[in-house]
PDB file of C-alpha atoms and ligand atoms in Angstrom:
ATOM      1  CA  UNK A   1     -60.782  21.521 -11.885  1.00  0.00           C
ATOM      2  CA  UNK A   2     -62.889  24.501 -12.275  1.00  0.00           C
ATOM      3  CA  UNK A   3     -60.735  27.566 -12.366  1.00  0.00           C
ATOM      4  CA  UNK A   4     -57.279  28.190 -13.851  1.00  0.00           C
ATOM      5  CA  UNK A   5     -54.544  28.615 -11.220  1.00  0.00           C
ATOM      6  CA  UNK A   6     -53.061  32.086 -10.771  1.00  0.00           C
ATOM      7  CA  UNK A   7     -49.960  32.893 -12.775  1.00  0.00           C
ATOM      8  CA  UNK A   8     -46.924  34.271 -10.951  1.00  0.00           C
ATOM      9  CA  UNK A   9     -43.324  33.603  -9.788  1.00  0.00           C
ATOM     10  CA  UNK A  10     -43.675  31.682  -6.503  1.00  0.00           C
ATOM     11  CA  UNK A  11     -46.452  30.644  -4.160  1.00  0.00           C
ATOM     12  CA  UNK A  12     -46.324  32.897  -1.118  1.00  0.00           C
ATOM     13  CA  UNK A  13     -48.748  31.282   1.327  1.00  0.00           C
ATOM     14  CA  UNK A  14     -49.575  27.799   2.393  1.00  0.00           C
ATOM     15  CA  UNK A  15     -52.084  26.143   0.081  1.00  0.00           C
ATOM     16  CA  UNK A  16     -51.656  28.688  -2.683  1.00  0.00           C
ATOM     17  CA  UNK A  17     -51.085  27.175  -6.141  1.00  0.00           C
ATOM     18  CA  UNK A  18     -49.268  29.229  -8.739  1.00  0.00           C
ATOM     19  CA  UNK A  19     -48.697  28.392 -12.377  1.00  0.00           C
ATOM     20  CA  UNK A  20     -45.269  29.840 -13.050  1.00  0.00           C
ATOM     21  CA  UNK A  21     -44.934  32.396 -15.773  1.00  0.00           C
ATOM     22  CA  UNK A  22     -42.412  30.614 -17.933  1.00  0.00           C
ATOM     23  CA  UNK A  23     -43.320  27.970 -20.462  1.00  0.00           C
ATOM     24  CA  UNK A  24     -40.868  25.985 -22.576  1.00  0.00           C
ATOM     25  CA  UNK A  25     -42.031  23.909 -25.532  1.00  0.00           C
ATOM     26  CA  UNK A  26     -45.492  23.852 -24.038  1.00  0.00           C
ATOM     27  CA  UNK A  27     -44.223  22.577 -20.670  1.00  0.00           C
ATOM     28  CA  UNK A  28     -45.545  24.503 -17.672  1.00  0.00           C
ATOM     29  CA  UNK A  29     -44.624  24.350 -13.996  1.00  0.00           C
ATOM     30  CA  UNK A  30     -46.632  24.727 -10.806  1.00  0.00           C
ATOM     31  CA  UNK A  31     -45.290  26.155  -7.594  1.00  0.00           C
ATOM     32  CA  UNK A  32     -46.543  25.550  -4.075  1.00  0.00           C
ATOM     33  CA  UNK A  33     -45.059  26.530  -0.742  1.00  0.00           C
ATOM     34  CA  UNK A  34     -43.129  23.593   0.720  1.00  0.00           C
ATOM     35  CA  UNK A  35     -44.248  22.358   4.157  1.00  0.00           C
ATOM     36  CA  UNK A  36     -42.127  23.677   7.019  1.00  0.00           C
ATOM     37  CA  UNK A  37     -41.216  20.210   8.331  1.00  0.00           C
ATOM     38  CA  UNK A  38     -39.682  19.454   4.925  1.00  0.00           C
ATOM     39  CA  UNK A  39     -37.782  22.744   4.855  1.00  0.00           C
ATOM     40  CA  UNK A  40     -36.400  22.080   8.348  1.00  0.00           C
ATOM     41  CA  UNK A  41     -34.903  18.723   7.312  1.00  0.00           C
ATOM     42  CA  UNK A  42     -33.393  20.419   4.274  1.00  0.00           C
ATOM     43  CA  UNK A  43     -31.836  23.329   6.200  1.00  0.00           C
ATOM     44  CA  UNK A  44     -30.840  20.901   8.943  1.00  0.00           C
ATOM     45  CA  UNK A  45     -28.934  18.810   6.390  1.00  0.00           C
ATOM     46  CA  UNK A  46     -27.049  21.918   5.215  1.00  0.00           C
ATOM     47  CA  UNK A  47     -26.079  22.873   8.760  1.00  0.00           C
ATOM     48  CA  UNK A  48     -25.040  19.291   9.484  1.00  0.00           C
ATOM     49  CA  UNK A  49     -22.872  19.227   6.356  1.00  0.00           C
ATOM     50  CA  UNK A  50     -21.077  22.469   7.250  1.00  0.00           C
ATOM     51  CA  UNK A  51     -20.547  21.216  10.808  1.00  0.00           C
ATOM     52  CA  UNK A  52     -19.042  17.854   9.822  1.00  0.00           C
ATOM     53  CA  UNK A  53     -16.994  19.376   7.003  1.00  0.00           C
ATOM     54  CA  UNK A  54     -15.363  21.819   9.415  1.00  0.00           C
ATOM     55  CA  UNK A  55     -14.957  19.186  12.157  1.00  0.00           C
ATOM     56  CA  UNK A  56     -13.366  16.560   9.875  1.00  0.00           C
ATOM     57  CA  UNK A  57     -11.438  18.586   7.341  1.00  0.00           C
ATOM     58  CA  UNK A  58     -10.612  21.964   8.891  1.00  0.00           C
ATOM     59  CA  UNK A  59      -9.943  21.235  12.533  1.00  0.00           C
ATOM     60  CA  UNK A  60      -8.400  18.364  14.503  1.00  0.00           C
ATOM     61  CA  UNK A  61     -11.683  17.895  16.346  1.00  0.00           C
ATOM     62  CA  UNK A  62     -12.587  14.684  14.457  1.00  0.00           C
ATOM     63  CA  UNK A  63     -10.273  12.582  12.233  1.00  0.00           C
ATOM     64  CA  UNK A  64     -11.199  11.891   8.627  1.00  0.00           C
ATOM     65  CA  UNK A  65     -10.522   8.503   6.962  1.00  0.00           C
ATOM     66  CA  UNK A  66      -7.337   9.697   5.316  1.00  0.00           C
ATOM     67  CA  UNK A  67      -5.847  10.806   8.653  1.00  0.00           C
ATOM     68  CA  UNK A  68      -6.879   7.524  10.303  1.00  0.00           C
ATOM     69  CA  UNK A  69      -5.239   5.447   7.553  1.00  0.00           C
ATOM     70  CA  UNK A  70      -2.059   7.570   7.578  1.00  0.00           C
ATOM     71  CA  UNK A  71      -1.746   7.137  11.341  1.00  0.00           C
ATOM     72  CA  UNK A  72      -2.300   3.385  11.127  1.00  0.00           C
ATOM     73  CA  UNK A  73       0.329   3.042   8.383  1.00  0.00           C
ATOM     74  CA  UNK A  74       2.776   5.146  10.415  1.00  0.00           C
ATOM     75  CA  UNK A  75       2.159   2.906  13.454  1.00  0.00           C
ATOM     76  CA  UNK A  76       2.769  -0.229  11.362  1.00  0.00           C
ATOM     77  CA  UNK A  77       5.983   1.267   9.927  1.00  0.00           C
ATOM     78  CA  UNK A  78       7.165   2.171  13.423  1.00  0.00           C
ATOM     79  CA  UNK A  79       6.410  -1.349  14.691  1.00  0.00           C
ATOM     80  CA  UNK A  80       8.312  -2.814  11.734  1.00  0.00           C
ATOM     81  CA  UNK A  81      11.290  -0.543  12.442  1.00  0.00           C
ATOM     82  CA  UNK A  82      11.353  -1.725  16.056  1.00  0.00           C
ATOM     83  CA  UNK A  83      11.244  -5.342  14.880  1.00  0.00           C
ATOM     84  CA  UNK A  84      14.028  -4.702  12.354  1.00  0.00           C
ATOM     85  CA  UNK A  85      16.186  -3.018  15.012  1.00  0.00           C
ATOM     86  CA  UNK A  86      15.671  -6.015  17.288  1.00  0.00           C
ATOM     87  CA  UNK A  87      16.576  -8.511  14.561  1.00  0.00           C
ATOM     88  CA  UNK A  88      19.609  -6.472  13.518  1.00  0.00           C
ATOM     89  CA  UNK A  89      20.811  -6.350  17.116  1.00  0.00           C
ATOM     90  CA  UNK A  90      20.936 -10.159  17.172  1.00  0.00           C
ATOM     91  CA  UNK A  91      22.434 -10.572  13.694  1.00  0.00           C
ATOM     92  CA  UNK A  92      25.916 -10.320  12.273  1.00  0.00           C
ATOM     93  CA  UNK A  93      27.927 -12.111   9.557  1.00  0.00           C
ATOM     94  CA  UNK A  94      29.087 -14.794  11.927  1.00  0.00           C
ATOM     95  CA  UNK A  95      25.668 -15.536  13.434  1.00  0.00           C
ATOM     96  CA  UNK A  96      24.045 -15.745  10.004  1.00  0.00           C
ATOM     97  CA  UNK A  97      26.665 -18.291   8.898  1.00  0.00           C
ATOM     98  CA  UNK A  98      27.119 -20.304  12.086  1.00  0.00           C
ATOM     99  CA  UNK A  99      23.669 -20.147  13.699  1.00  0.00           C
ATOM    100  CA  UNK A 100      21.000 -19.329  11.129  1.00  0.00           C
ATOM    101  CA  UNK A 101      22.452 -21.171   8.121  1.00  0.00           C
ATOM    102  CA  UNK A 102      23.162 -24.289  10.187  1.00  0.00           C
ATOM    103  CA  UNK A 103      19.701 -24.471  11.737  1.00  0.00           C
ATOM    104  CA  UNK A 104      17.638 -26.872   9.597  1.00  0.00           C
ATOM    105  CA  UNK A 105      14.276 -25.379  10.616  1.00  0.00           C
ATOM    106  CA  UNK A 106      15.320 -21.807   9.768  1.00  0.00           C
ATOM    107  CA  UNK A 107      16.899 -22.883   6.467  1.00  0.00           C
ATOM    108  CA  UNK A 108      13.821 -24.826   5.386  1.00  0.00           C
ATOM    109  CA  UNK A 109      11.597 -21.851   6.311  1.00  0.00           C
ATOM    110  CA  UNK A 110      13.963 -19.753   4.151  1.00  0.00           C
ATOM    111  CA  UNK A 111      13.666 -22.224   1.294  1.00  0.00           C
ATOM    112  CA  UNK A 112       9.850 -21.980   1.355  1.00  0.00           C
ATOM    113  CA  UNK A 113      10.097 -18.169   1.288  1.00  0.00           C
ATOM    114  CA  UNK A 114      12.592 -18.369  -1.571  1.00  0.00           C
ATOM    115  CA  UNK A 115      10.412 -20.681  -3.665  1.00  0.00           C
ATOM    116  CA  UNK A 116       7.353 -18.483  -3.151  1.00  0.00           C
ATOM    117  CA  UNK A 117       8.912 -15.056  -3.645  1.00  0.00           C
ATOM    118  CA  UNK A 118      12.263 -15.272  -5.367  1.00  0.00           C
ATOM    119  CA  UNK A 119      12.553 -18.268  -7.680  1.00  0.00           C
ATOM    120  CA  UNK A 120      10.540 -16.625 -10.482  1.00  0.00           C
ATOM    121  CA  UNK A 121      13.486 -14.274 -11.094  1.00  0.00           C
ATOM    122  CA  UNK A 122      16.469 -16.113  -9.601  1.00  0.00           C
ATOM    123  CA  UNK A 123      15.414 -19.736 -10.475  1.00  0.00           C
ATOM    124  CA  UNK A 124      14.675 -22.548  -8.024  1.00  0.00           C
ATOM    125  CA  UNK A 125      18.306 -23.728  -8.404  1.00  0.00           C
ATOM    126  CA  UNK A 126      19.642 -20.144  -7.860  1.00  0.00           C
ATOM    127  CA  UNK A 127      21.180 -20.131 -11.363  1.00  0.00           C
ATOM    128  CA  UNK A 128      19.159 -17.152 -12.607  1.00  0.00           C
ATOM    129  CA  UNK A 129      18.401 -19.104 -15.784  1.00  0.00           C
ATOM    130  CA  UNK A 130      15.632 -21.314 -17.091  1.00  0.00           C
ATOM    131  CA  UNK A 131      16.293 -24.323 -19.288  1.00  0.00           C
ATOM    132  CA  UNK A 132      13.967 -24.747 -22.230  1.00  0.00           C
ATOM    133  CA  UNK A 133      14.955 -27.721 -24.397  1.00  0.00           C
ATOM    134  CA  UNK A 134      18.613 -27.191 -25.221  1.00  0.00           C
ATOM    135  CA  UNK A 135      18.516 -23.472 -24.401  1.00  0.00           C
ATOM    136  CA  UNK A 136      19.352 -21.649 -21.223  1.00  0.00           C
ATOM    137  CA  UNK A 137      17.236 -18.528 -21.018  1.00  0.00           C
ATOM    138  CA  UNK A 138      18.316 -15.833 -18.547  1.00  0.00           C
ATOM    139  CA  UNK A 139      15.690 -14.820 -15.981  1.00  0.00           C
ATOM    140  CA  UNK A 140      15.320 -11.202 -14.758  1.00  0.00           C
ATOM    141  CA  UNK A 141      17.326 -11.751 -11.538  1.00  0.00           C
ATOM    142  CA  UNK A 142      21.083 -12.236 -11.113  1.00  0.00           C
ATOM    143  CA  UNK A 143      22.418 -15.740 -10.499  1.00  0.00           C
ATOM    144  CA  UNK A 144      22.903 -16.287  -6.763  1.00  0.00           C
ATOM    145  CA  UNK A 145      25.216 -19.301  -7.029  1.00  0.00           C
ATOM    146  CA  UNK A 146      28.031 -17.761  -9.107  1.00  0.00           C
ATOM    147  CA  UNK A 147      30.074 -16.331  -6.202  1.00  0.00           C
ATOM    148  CA  UNK A 148      29.850 -12.919  -7.787  1.00  0.00           C
ATOM    149  CA  UNK A 149      28.095 -10.374  -5.662  1.00  0.00           C
ATOM    150  CA  UNK A 150      27.228  -7.124  -7.311  1.00  0.00           C
ATOM    151  CA  UNK A 151      26.367  -5.480  -4.006  1.00  0.00           C
ATOM    152  CA  UNK A 152      28.810  -7.264  -1.711  1.00  0.00           C
ATOM    153  CA  UNK A 153      28.897 -10.885  -0.617  1.00  0.00           C
ATOM    154  CA  UNK A 154      29.121 -10.581   3.167  1.00  0.00           C
ATOM    155  CA  UNK A 155      26.088 -12.229   4.808  1.00  0.00           C
ATOM    156  CA  UNK A 156      24.861  -8.947   6.296  1.00  0.00           C
ATOM    157  CA  UNK A 157      25.300  -7.181   2.936  1.00  0.00           C
ATOM    158  CA  UNK A 158      23.058  -9.817   1.342  1.00  0.00           C
ATOM    159  CA  UNK A 159      20.525  -9.424   4.175  1.00  0.00           C
ATOM    160  CA  UNK A 160      20.435  -5.657   3.703  1.00  0.00           C
ATOM    161  CA  UNK A 161      20.200  -5.872  -0.083  1.00  0.00           C
ATOM    162  CA  UNK A 162      17.153  -8.151   0.204  1.00  0.00           C
ATOM    163  CA  UNK A 163      15.595  -5.973   2.920  1.00  0.00           C
ATOM    164  CA  UNK A 164      16.207  -2.625   1.221  1.00  0.00           C
ATOM    165  CA  UNK A 165      16.166  -3.610  -2.466  1.00  0.00           C
ATOM    166  CA  UNK A 166      18.633  -2.328  -5.069  1.00  0.00           C
ATOM    167  CA  UNK A 167      20.599   0.671  -3.794  1.00  0.00           C
ATOM    168  CA  UNK A 168      19.474   3.955  -5.393  1.00  0.00           C
ATOM    169  CA  UNK A 169      22.664   4.248  -7.449  1.00  0.00           C
ATOM    170  CA  UNK A 170      22.138   0.832  -9.116  1.00  0.00           C
ATOM    171  CA  UNK A 171      21.090   1.047 -12.728  1.00  0.00           C
ATOM    172  CA  UNK A 172      19.691  -2.471 -12.416  1.00  0.00           C
ATOM    173  CA  UNK A 173      20.360  -5.713 -14.226  1.00  0.00           C
ATOM    174  CA  UNK A 174      19.124  -5.328 -17.812  1.00  0.00           C
ATOM    175  CA  UNK A 175      17.149  -2.428 -16.417  1.00  0.00           C
ATOM    176  CA  UNK A 176      15.469  -4.518 -13.669  1.00  0.00           C
ATOM    177  CA  UNK A 177      15.978  -3.736 -10.000  1.00  0.00           C
ATOM    178  CA  UNK A 178      15.360  -5.686  -6.805  1.00  0.00           C
ATOM    179  CA  UNK A 179      12.304  -4.591  -4.900  1.00  0.00           C
ATOM    180  CA  UNK A 180      12.313  -3.584  -1.229  1.00  0.00           C
ATOM    181  CA  UNK A 181      11.466  -6.971   0.314  1.00  0.00           C
ATOM    182  CA  UNK A 182      11.298  -5.371   3.764  1.00  0.00           C
ATOM    183  CA  UNK A 183       7.861  -4.129   2.730  1.00  0.00           C
ATOM    184  CA  UNK A 184       6.563  -7.660   2.122  1.00  0.00           C
ATOM    185  CA  UNK A 185       8.590  -9.901   4.417  1.00  0.00           C
ATOM    186  CA  UNK A 186       9.373  -9.347   8.068  1.00  0.00           C
ATOM    187  CA  UNK A 187      12.999  -9.163   9.290  1.00  0.00           C
ATOM    188  CA  UNK A 188      12.952 -12.759  10.539  1.00  0.00           C
ATOM    189  CA  UNK A 189      11.770 -14.017   7.144  1.00  0.00           C
ATOM    190  CA  UNK A 190      14.520 -12.029   5.430  1.00  0.00           C
ATOM    191  CA  UNK A 191      17.101 -13.529   7.786  1.00  0.00           C
ATOM    192  CA  UNK A 192      15.673 -16.991   7.011  1.00  0.00           C
ATOM    193  CA  UNK A 193      15.871 -16.539   3.246  1.00  0.00           C
ATOM    194  CA  UNK A 194      19.429 -15.166   3.660  1.00  0.00           C
ATOM    195  CA  UNK A 195      20.285 -18.238   5.741  1.00  0.00           C
ATOM    196  CA  UNK A 196      18.921 -20.433   2.965  1.00  0.00           C
ATOM    197  CA  UNK A 197      21.135 -18.713   0.356  1.00  0.00           C
ATOM    198  CA  UNK A 198      24.180 -19.042   2.635  1.00  0.00           C
ATOM    199  CA  UNK A 199      23.448 -22.722   3.284  1.00  0.00           C
ATOM    200  CA  UNK A 200      23.515 -23.339  -0.478  1.00  0.00           C
ATOM    201  CA  UNK A 201      26.913 -21.660  -0.898  1.00  0.00           C
ATOM    202  CA  UNK A 202      30.233 -23.550  -0.929  1.00  0.00           C
ATOM    203  CA  UNK A 203      32.092 -24.040   2.358  1.00  0.00           C
ATOM    204  CA  UNK A 204      34.790 -21.444   1.730  1.00  0.00           C
ATOM    205  CA  UNK A 205      32.121 -18.744   1.764  1.00  0.00           C
ATOM    206  CA  UNK A 206      31.375 -19.728   5.318  1.00  0.00           C
ATOM    207  CA  UNK A 207      34.954 -19.182   6.361  1.00  0.00           C
ATOM    208  CA  UNK A 208      33.976 -16.550   8.882  1.00  0.00           C
ATOM    209  CA  UNK A 209      35.085 -17.030  12.481  1.00  0.00           C
ATOM    210  CA  UNK A 210      32.298 -18.057  14.841  1.00  0.00           C
ATOM    211  CA  UNK A 211      31.674 -15.626  17.676  1.00  0.00           C
TER     212      UNK A 211
HETATM  213  C1  LIG B   1      11.083  -9.540 -10.171  1.00  0.00           C
HETATM  214  C2  LIG B   1      12.349 -10.229 -10.168  1.00  0.00           C
HETATM  215  C3  LIG B   1      13.038 -10.511  -8.850  1.00  0.00           C
HETATM  216  C4  LIG B   1      12.514 -11.148  -7.740  1.00  0.00           C
HETATM  217  C5  LIG B   1      11.128 -11.717  -7.558  1.00  0.00           C
HETATM  218  C6  LIG B   1      13.591 -11.211  -6.795  1.00  0.00           C
HETATM  219  N1  LIG B   1      14.723 -10.629  -7.290  1.00  0.00           N
HETATM  220 FE1  LIG B   1      16.532 -10.560  -6.409  1.00  0.00          FE
HETATM  221  N2  LIG B   1      17.271  -9.475  -7.955  1.00  0.00           N
HETATM  222  C7  LIG B   1      16.559  -9.134  -9.081  1.00  0.00           C
HETATM  223  C8  LIG B   1      17.348  -8.256  -9.887  1.00  0.00           C
HETATM  224  C9  LIG B   1      16.928  -7.638 -11.213  1.00  0.00           C
HETATM  225  C10 LIG B   1      18.578  -8.084  -9.228  1.00  0.00           C
HETATM  226  C11 LIG B   1      19.742  -7.181  -9.648  1.00  0.00           C
HETATM  227  C12 LIG B   1      19.443  -5.805  -9.070  1.00  0.00           C
HETATM  228  C13 LIG B   1      20.339  -4.701  -9.540  1.00  0.00           C
HETATM  229  O1  LIG B   1      21.272  -4.946 -10.295  1.00  0.00           O
HETATM  230  O2  LIG B   1      20.106  -3.554  -9.093  1.00  0.00           O
HETATM  231  C14 LIG B   1      18.496  -8.882  -8.016  1.00  0.00           C
HETATM  232  C15 LIG B   1      19.531  -9.035  -7.094  1.00  0.00           C
HETATM  233  C16 LIG B   1      19.481  -9.863  -6.001  1.00  0.00           C
HETATM  234  C17 LIG B   1      20.600 -10.117  -5.108  1.00  0.00           C
HETATM  235  C18 LIG B   1      21.998  -9.570  -5.257  1.00  0.00           C
HETATM  236  C19 LIG B   1      22.804 -10.454  -6.164  1.00  0.00           C
HETATM  237  C20 LIG B   1      24.234 -10.021  -6.305  1.00  0.00           C
HETATM  238  O3  LIG B   1      24.893 -10.501  -7.197  1.00  0.00           O
HETATM  239  O4  LIG B   1      24.689  -9.185  -5.507  1.00  0.00           O
HETATM  240  C21 LIG B   1      20.152 -10.981  -4.143  1.00  0.00           C
HETATM  241  C22 LIG B   1      20.961 -11.555  -2.981  1.00  0.00           C
HETATM  242  C23 LIG B   1      18.762 -11.232  -4.405  1.00  0.00           C
HETATM  243  N3  LIG B   1      18.395 -10.538  -5.542  1.00  0.00           N
HETATM  244  C24 LIG B   1      17.950 -12.020  -3.626  1.00  0.00           C
HETATM  245  C25 LIG B   1      16.574 -12.147  -3.811  1.00  0.00           C
HETATM  246  C26 LIG B   1      15.690 -12.772  -2.857  1.00  0.00           C
HETATM  247  C27 LIG B   1      16.118 -13.434  -1.560  1.00  0.00           C
HETATM  248  C28 LIG B   1      14.435 -12.670  -3.382  1.00  0.00           C
HETATM  249  C29 LIG B   1      13.124 -13.140  -2.774  1.00  0.00           C
HETATM  250  C30 LIG B   1      12.809 -12.647  -1.453  1.00  0.00           C
HETATM  251  C31 LIG B   1      14.545 -12.009  -4.671  1.00  0.00           C
HETATM  252  N4  LIG B   1      15.856 -11.674  -4.882  1.00  0.00           N
HETATM  253  C32 LIG B   1      13.479 -11.779  -5.531  1.00  0.00           C
HETATM  254  C33 LIG B   1      15.283  -9.539  -9.408  1.00  0.00           C
HETATM  255  C34 LIG B   1      14.414 -10.187  -8.550  1.00  0.00           C
END
């Protein structure tokens, strides 16, 4: 280290070493010209960024993750709608009562769905209450065995209420509403859980002519 490097702003040629003019708290800075291969990767990265940014976010040339996810969700929703349409085409009040609710396999599938998803709010015995010692404590859901139907007691009305959740105009039960179960369960599962509820109801409820 014989001689002091030159002072200046930037190194201008390859191999030149400059000691920059500024100095802060005794800290000094050298400058040397960067090798061209390094500069090419740097400028290349900038060009690549601009290219991908335009291709993904400003044209339809390539799809970004958000577009891919939106399309997949839309496809799933469409497939679910088709499935719902198909199930609805085979369902009516009479079929729910006379075919679904009398089929032991469907009813027991419905019971399993009920115990997993519904009993926390409506109680395993459908009473909508929980017994603790001598007290009956109301649960968030309405009783389903009281023959009172806030949103209509026809089998298909019950099916739709479970599938679509509380109607928008409902103010809820103690402020709580029913969620849209159609987002979690498929139409067949909703028909099964409806069949289970119907099977638990007294005979006069099932007084719907068979077709
Ligand atoms: C988080 C609590 C909760 C869960 C879980 C829940 N419900 Fe409900 N359910 C409610 C509430 C609250 C209402 C009343 C909604 C309202 O008044 O808008 C209701 C209403 C109902 C009704 C209408 C009752 C009537 O009198 O018309 C049916 C049928 C029903 N639920 C079935 C189900 C089924 C089937 C499941 C499971 C797939 C389920 N619920 C899960 C809270 C729940």
